[in-house]
Short mmCIF file of C-alpha atoms and ligand atoms in Angstrom, two decimals:
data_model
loop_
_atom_site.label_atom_id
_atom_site.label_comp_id
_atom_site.label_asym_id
_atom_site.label_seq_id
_atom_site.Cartn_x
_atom_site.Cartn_y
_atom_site.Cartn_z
CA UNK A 1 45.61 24.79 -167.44
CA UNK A 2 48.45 23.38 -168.84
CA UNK A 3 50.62 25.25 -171.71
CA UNK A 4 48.72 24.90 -175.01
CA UNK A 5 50.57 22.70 -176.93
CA UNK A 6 52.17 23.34 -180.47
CA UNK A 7 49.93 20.83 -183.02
CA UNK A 8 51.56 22.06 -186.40
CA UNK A 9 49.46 23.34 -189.10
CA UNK A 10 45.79 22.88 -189.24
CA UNK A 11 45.00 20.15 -191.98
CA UNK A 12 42.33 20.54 -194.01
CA UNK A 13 38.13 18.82 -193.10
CA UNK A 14 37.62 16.34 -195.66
CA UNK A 15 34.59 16.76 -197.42
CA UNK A 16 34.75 20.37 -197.06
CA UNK A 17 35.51 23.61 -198.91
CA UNK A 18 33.55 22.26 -202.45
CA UNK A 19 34.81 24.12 -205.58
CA UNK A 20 31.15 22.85 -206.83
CA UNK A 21 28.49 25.50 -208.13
CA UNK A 22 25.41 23.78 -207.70
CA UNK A 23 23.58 25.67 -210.51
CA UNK A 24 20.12 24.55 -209.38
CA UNK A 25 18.41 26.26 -212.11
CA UNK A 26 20.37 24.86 -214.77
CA UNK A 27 18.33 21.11 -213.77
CA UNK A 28 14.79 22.19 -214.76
CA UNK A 29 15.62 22.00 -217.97
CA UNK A 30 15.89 18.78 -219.67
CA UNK A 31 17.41 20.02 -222.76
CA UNK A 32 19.98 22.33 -220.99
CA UNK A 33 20.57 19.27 -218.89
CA UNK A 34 21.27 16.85 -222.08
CA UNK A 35 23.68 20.45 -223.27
CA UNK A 36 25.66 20.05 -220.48
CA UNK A 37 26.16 15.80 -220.26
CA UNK A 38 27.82 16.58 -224.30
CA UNK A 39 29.68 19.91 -223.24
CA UNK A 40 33.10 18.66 -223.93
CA UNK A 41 34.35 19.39 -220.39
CA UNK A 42 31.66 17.60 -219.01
CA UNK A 43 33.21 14.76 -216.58
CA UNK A 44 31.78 12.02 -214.39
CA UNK A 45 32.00 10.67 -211.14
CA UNK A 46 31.76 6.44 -211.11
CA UNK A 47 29.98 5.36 -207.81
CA UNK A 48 29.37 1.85 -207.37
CA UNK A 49 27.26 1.42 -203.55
CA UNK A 50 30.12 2.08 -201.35
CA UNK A 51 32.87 2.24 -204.38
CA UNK A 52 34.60 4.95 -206.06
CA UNK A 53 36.12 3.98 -209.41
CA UNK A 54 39.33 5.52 -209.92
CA UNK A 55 41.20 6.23 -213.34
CA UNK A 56 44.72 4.77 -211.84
CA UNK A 57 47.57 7.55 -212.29
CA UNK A 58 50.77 8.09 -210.41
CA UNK A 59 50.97 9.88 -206.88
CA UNK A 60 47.36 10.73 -207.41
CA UNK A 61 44.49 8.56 -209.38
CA UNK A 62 41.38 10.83 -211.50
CA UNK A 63 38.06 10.03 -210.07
CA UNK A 64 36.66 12.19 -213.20
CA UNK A 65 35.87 10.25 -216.42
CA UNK A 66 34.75 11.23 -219.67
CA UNK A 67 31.33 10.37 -220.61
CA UNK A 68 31.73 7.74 -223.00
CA UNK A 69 34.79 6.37 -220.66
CA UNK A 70 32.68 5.93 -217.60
CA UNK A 71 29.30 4.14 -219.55
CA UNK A 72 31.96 1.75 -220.84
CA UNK A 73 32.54 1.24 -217.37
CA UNK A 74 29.49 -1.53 -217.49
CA UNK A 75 25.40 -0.79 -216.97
CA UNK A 76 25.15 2.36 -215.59
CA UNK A 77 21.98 3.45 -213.82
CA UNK A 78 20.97 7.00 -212.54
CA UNK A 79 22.48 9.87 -213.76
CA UNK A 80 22.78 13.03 -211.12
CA UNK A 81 23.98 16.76 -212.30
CA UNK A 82 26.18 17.53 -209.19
CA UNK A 83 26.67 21.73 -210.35
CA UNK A 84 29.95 23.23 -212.39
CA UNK A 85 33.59 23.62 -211.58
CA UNK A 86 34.04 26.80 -213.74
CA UNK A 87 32.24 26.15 -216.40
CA UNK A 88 32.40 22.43 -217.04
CA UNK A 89 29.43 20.34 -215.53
CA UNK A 90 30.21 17.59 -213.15
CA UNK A 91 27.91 14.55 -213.10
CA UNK A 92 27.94 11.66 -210.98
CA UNK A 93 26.54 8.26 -212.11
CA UNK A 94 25.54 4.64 -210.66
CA UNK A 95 27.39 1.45 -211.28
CA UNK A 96 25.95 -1.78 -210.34
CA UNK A 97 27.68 -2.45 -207.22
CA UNK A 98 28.74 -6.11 -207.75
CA UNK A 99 29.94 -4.18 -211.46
CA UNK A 100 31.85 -1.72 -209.82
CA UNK A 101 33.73 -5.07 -207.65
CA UNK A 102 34.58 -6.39 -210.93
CA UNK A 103 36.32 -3.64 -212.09
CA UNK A 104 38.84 -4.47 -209.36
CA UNK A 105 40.70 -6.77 -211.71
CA UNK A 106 41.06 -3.88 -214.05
CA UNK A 107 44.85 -2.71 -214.31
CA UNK A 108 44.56 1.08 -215.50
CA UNK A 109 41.68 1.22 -212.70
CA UNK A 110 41.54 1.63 -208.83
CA UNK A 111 38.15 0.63 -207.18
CA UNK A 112 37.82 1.28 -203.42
CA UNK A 113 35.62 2.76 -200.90
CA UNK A 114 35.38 6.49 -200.43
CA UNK A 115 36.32 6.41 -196.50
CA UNK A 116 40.01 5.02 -197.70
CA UNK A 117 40.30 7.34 -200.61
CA UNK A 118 39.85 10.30 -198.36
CA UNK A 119 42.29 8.84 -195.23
CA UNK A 120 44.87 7.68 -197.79
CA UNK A 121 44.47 10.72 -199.80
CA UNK A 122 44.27 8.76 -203.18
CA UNK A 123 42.98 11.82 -205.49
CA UNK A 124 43.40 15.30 -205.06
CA UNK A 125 41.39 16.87 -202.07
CA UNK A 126 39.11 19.24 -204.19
CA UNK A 127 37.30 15.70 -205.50
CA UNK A 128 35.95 14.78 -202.44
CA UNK A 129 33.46 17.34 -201.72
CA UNK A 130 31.64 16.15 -205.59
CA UNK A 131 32.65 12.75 -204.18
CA UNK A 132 30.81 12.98 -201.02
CA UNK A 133 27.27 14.95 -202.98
CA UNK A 134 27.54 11.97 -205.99
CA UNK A 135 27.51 9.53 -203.50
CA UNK A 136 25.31 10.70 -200.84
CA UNK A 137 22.71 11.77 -203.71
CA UNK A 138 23.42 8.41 -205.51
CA UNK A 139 22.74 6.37 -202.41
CA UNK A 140 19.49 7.56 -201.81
CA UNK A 141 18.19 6.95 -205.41
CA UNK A 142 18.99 3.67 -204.91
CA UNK A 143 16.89 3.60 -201.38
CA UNK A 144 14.04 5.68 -203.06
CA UNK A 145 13.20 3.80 -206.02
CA UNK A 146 9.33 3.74 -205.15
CA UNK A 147 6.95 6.35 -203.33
CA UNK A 148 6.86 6.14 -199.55
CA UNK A 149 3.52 7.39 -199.62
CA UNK A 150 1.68 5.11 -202.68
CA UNK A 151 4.33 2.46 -203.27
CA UNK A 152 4.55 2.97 -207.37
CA UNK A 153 7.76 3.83 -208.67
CA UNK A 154 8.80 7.01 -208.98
CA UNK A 155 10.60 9.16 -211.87
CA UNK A 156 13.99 10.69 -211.59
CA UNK A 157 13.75 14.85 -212.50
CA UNK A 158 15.66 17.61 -212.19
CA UNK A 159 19.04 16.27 -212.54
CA UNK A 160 18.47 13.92 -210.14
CA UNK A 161 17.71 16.11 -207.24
CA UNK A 162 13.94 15.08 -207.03
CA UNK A 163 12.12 11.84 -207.85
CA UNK A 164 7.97 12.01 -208.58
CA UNK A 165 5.54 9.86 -207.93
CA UNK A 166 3.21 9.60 -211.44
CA UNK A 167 -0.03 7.82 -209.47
CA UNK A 168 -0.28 10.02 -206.02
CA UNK A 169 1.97 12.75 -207.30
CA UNK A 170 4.12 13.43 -204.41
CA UNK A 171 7.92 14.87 -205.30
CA UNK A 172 10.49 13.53 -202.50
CA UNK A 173 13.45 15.04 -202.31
CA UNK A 174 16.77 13.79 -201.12
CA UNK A 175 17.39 13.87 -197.65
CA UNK A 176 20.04 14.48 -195.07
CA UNK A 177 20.54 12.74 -192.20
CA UNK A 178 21.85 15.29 -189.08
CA UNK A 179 24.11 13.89 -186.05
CA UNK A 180 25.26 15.63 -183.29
CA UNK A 181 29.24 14.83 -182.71
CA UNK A 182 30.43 16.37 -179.52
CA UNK A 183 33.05 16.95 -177.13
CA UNK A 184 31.83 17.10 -173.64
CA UNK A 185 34.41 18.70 -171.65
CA UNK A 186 35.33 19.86 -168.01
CA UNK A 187 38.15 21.88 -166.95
CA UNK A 188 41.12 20.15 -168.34
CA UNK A 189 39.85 17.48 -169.29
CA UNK A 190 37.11 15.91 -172.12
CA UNK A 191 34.98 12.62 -172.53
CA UNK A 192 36.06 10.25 -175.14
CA UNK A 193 34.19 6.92 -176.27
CA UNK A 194 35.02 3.79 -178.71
CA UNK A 195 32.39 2.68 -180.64
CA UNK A 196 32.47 -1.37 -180.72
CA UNK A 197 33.45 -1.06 -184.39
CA UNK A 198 36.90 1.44 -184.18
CA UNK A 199 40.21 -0.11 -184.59
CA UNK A 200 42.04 -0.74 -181.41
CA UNK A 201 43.28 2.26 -179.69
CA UNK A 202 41.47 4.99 -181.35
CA UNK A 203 38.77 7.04 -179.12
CA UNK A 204 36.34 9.59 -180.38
CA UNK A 205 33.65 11.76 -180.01
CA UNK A 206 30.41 10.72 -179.24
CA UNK A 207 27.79 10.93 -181.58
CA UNK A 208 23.99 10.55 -182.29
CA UNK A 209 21.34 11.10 -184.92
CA UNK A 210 19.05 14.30 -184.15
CA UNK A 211 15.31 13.05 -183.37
CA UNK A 212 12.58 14.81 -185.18
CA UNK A 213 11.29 17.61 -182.61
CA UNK A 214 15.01 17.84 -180.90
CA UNK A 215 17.12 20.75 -181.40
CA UNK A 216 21.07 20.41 -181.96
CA UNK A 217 21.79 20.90 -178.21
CA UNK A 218 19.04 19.14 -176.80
CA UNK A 219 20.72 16.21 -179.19
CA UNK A 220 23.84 16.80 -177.77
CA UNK A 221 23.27 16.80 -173.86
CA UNK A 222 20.80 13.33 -174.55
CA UNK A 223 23.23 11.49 -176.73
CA UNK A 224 25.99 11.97 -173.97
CA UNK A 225 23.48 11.17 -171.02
CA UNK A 226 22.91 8.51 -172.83
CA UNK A 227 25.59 7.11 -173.73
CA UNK A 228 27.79 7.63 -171.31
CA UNK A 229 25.80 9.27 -168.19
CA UNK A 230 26.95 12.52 -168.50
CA UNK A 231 25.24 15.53 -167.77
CA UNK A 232 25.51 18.64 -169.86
CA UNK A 233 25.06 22.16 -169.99
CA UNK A 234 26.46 24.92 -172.12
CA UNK A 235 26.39 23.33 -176.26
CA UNK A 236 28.95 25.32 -178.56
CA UNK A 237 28.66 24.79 -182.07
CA UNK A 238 31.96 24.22 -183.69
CA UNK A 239 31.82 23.53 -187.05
CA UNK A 240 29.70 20.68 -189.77
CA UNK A 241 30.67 18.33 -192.23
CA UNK A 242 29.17 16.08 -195.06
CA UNK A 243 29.60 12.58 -194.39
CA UNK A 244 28.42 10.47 -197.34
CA UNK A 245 27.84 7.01 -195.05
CA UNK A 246 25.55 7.00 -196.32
CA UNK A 247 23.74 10.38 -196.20
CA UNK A 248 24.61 12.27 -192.95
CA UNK A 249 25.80 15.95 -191.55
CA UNK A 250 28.03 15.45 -188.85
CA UNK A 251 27.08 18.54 -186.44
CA UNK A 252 30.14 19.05 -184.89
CA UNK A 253 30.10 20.55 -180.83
CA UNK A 254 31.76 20.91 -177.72
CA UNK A 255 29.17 20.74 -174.49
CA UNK A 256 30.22 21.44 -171.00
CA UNK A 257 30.04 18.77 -168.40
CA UNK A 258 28.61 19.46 -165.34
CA UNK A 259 28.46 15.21 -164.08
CA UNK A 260 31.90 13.28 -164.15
CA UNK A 261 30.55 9.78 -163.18
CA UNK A 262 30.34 7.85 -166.08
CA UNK A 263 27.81 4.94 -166.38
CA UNK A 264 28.55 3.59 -170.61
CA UNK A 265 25.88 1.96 -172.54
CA UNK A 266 27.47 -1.19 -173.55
CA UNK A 267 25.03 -1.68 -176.61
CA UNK A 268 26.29 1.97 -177.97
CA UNK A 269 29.73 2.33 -176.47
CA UNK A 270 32.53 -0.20 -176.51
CA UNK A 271 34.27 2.26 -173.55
CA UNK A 272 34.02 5.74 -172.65
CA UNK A 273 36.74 7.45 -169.66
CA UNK A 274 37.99 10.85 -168.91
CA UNK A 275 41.17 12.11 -170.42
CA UNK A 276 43.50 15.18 -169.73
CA UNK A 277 44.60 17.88 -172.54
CA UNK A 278 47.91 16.62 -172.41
CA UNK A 279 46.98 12.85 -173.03
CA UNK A 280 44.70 14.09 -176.02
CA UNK A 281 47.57 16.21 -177.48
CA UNK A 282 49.84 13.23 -177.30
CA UNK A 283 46.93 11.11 -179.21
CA UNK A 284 46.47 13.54 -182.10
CA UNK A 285 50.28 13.81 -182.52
CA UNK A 286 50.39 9.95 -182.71
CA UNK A 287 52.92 9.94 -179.72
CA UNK A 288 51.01 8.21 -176.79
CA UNK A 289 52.91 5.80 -175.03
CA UNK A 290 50.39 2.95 -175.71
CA UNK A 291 49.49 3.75 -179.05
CA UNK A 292 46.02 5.12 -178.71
CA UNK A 293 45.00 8.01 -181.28
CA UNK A 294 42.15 10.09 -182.19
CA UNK A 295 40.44 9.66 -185.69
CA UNK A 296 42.33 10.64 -188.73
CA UNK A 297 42.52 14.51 -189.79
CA UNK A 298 39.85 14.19 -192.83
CA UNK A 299 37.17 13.61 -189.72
CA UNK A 300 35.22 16.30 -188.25
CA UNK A 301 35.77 14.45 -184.38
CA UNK A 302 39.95 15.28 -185.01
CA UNK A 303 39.19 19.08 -185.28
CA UNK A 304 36.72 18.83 -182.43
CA UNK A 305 39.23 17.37 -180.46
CA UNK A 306 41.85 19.49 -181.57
CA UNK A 307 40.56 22.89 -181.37
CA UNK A 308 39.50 22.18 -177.63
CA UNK A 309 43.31 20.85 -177.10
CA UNK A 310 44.32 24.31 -178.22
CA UNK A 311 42.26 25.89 -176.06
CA UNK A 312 39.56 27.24 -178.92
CA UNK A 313 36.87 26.40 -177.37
CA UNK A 314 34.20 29.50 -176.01
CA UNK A 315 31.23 28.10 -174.62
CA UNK A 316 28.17 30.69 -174.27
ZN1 LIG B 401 2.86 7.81 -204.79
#
């Protein structure tokens, strides 16, 4: 095994680590509800589809508005009680989307998608974990306006977190999409893929939604057989992240290889090949001779990728 080599500090999971408490009792109540919207520390995230509007400041721009800031904003559509930071309540709220791209031309705003705000680091890191749960929990409002069981529209309640159905009576409830992102390694070396849609030069993990009746590691050794003819073993969790595109945990895992030929599924995989720790640790360190790189550090599929350069991986 080759020496492990010296990746500087460990940056931070986007997404991660939320400063959010979610106060789920506090959104039965309508009227403690309509307390907290007027609490004077109240503040509220503006999510437009795939936009995030931005109050524009210097290094860093404020995602969090004031009430009657962000309904001046244009027509604003569901409200959702995201939980407290101390004690002020943190709401997110819909914009029109084709609203939200109008606000573009606005000078003392910034409107951009959430992916870029979290690579470029536009707004301070403890924003996008309330970023990620507004988003997520505004995106499937906007997929859920009617019952799936019935087909009359349903009622928000609870803060958001629930929508009814007044003619069959069903409650649905948000939901969360699981995929299994994994590493599948052998020896010294791992399997990475590019999906047809990656910028040139950057390689990944591979990744799959989880199948009703499939457990995380029977995810994990399909999606690789699958996608790139691998067989796997041993599955070791790693660690998970929210990833609000729209409504998905990312499952993060290494897997052991026990195949090396690798047959790629064209429709899934732009390319999948074998790589050696030291190639890896020259791709997260942005120093490979031909320019290829891992994702960027706010990804789950970086620490994945790291932690198994620097030999942190224990399979069971
Ligand atoms: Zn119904």
């Amino acid at each position: 095994m080759s020496p492990r080599p010296d990746l500087g500090p460990k940056p931070h999971l986007g997404y991660t680590a939320s400063l959010i408490e979610r106060a789920a009792e506090r959104r039965m109540d309508a009227a403690q509800l309509a307390a907290l919207v007027n609490d004077p520390g109240a503040r509220v995230y503006v999510v437009g589809g795939e936009l995030v509007v931005l109050n524009k400041g210097g290094e860093l721009h404020d995602p969090a508005f004031m009430f009657a800031q962000a309904r001046a904003l244009g027509h604003t559509a569901e409200l959702v009680f995201l939980g407290l930071i101390g004690n002020a309540p943190r709401f997110a709220i819909a914009l029109d989307p084709a609203t939200a791209e109008s606000l573009k031309a606005r000078e003392e705003l910034v409107v951009t998608d959430l992916r870029s705000i979290a690579v470029r680091g536009l707004v301070d890191a403890d924003h996008l974990p309330p970023l990620a749960e507004g988003k997520a929990l505004l995106n499937w409002h906007m997929r859920h306006r009617f019952c799936s069981n019935c087909g009359a529209a349903t009622n928000v309640v609870e803060g958001g977190w629930r929508r009814d159905c007044p003619a069959c009576r069903t409650q649905h409830f948000p939901r969360t999409d699981p995929v299994a992102i994994m590493l599948p390694v052998k020896g010294d070396r791992c399997v990475l893929g590019r999906s047809h849609r990656f910028q040139a030069g950057m390689w990944s993990c591979l990744a799959g939604f989880i199948e009703p009746g499939e457990t995380i590691e029977d995810a994990v050794r399909r999606e690789t057989r699958e996608e790139a003819g691998i067989i796997c073993g041993r599955v070791a969790y790693f660690r998970s992240q929210p990833w609000p595109f729209p409504t998905s945990l990312m499952i993060g895992c290494h897997t052991e290889a026990l195949s090396t030929e690798i047959t790629i599924d064209r429709t899934e995989l732009d390319d999948a090949r074998w790589f050696d720790r030291e190639e890896v640790a020259s791709m997260l360190l942005r120093r490979h001779p031909s320019g290829l790189s891992t994702p960027p550090t706010v990804a789950i599929a970086y620490h994945i990728i790291r932690a198994w350069v620097e030999d942190e991986v224990e399979l069971p």
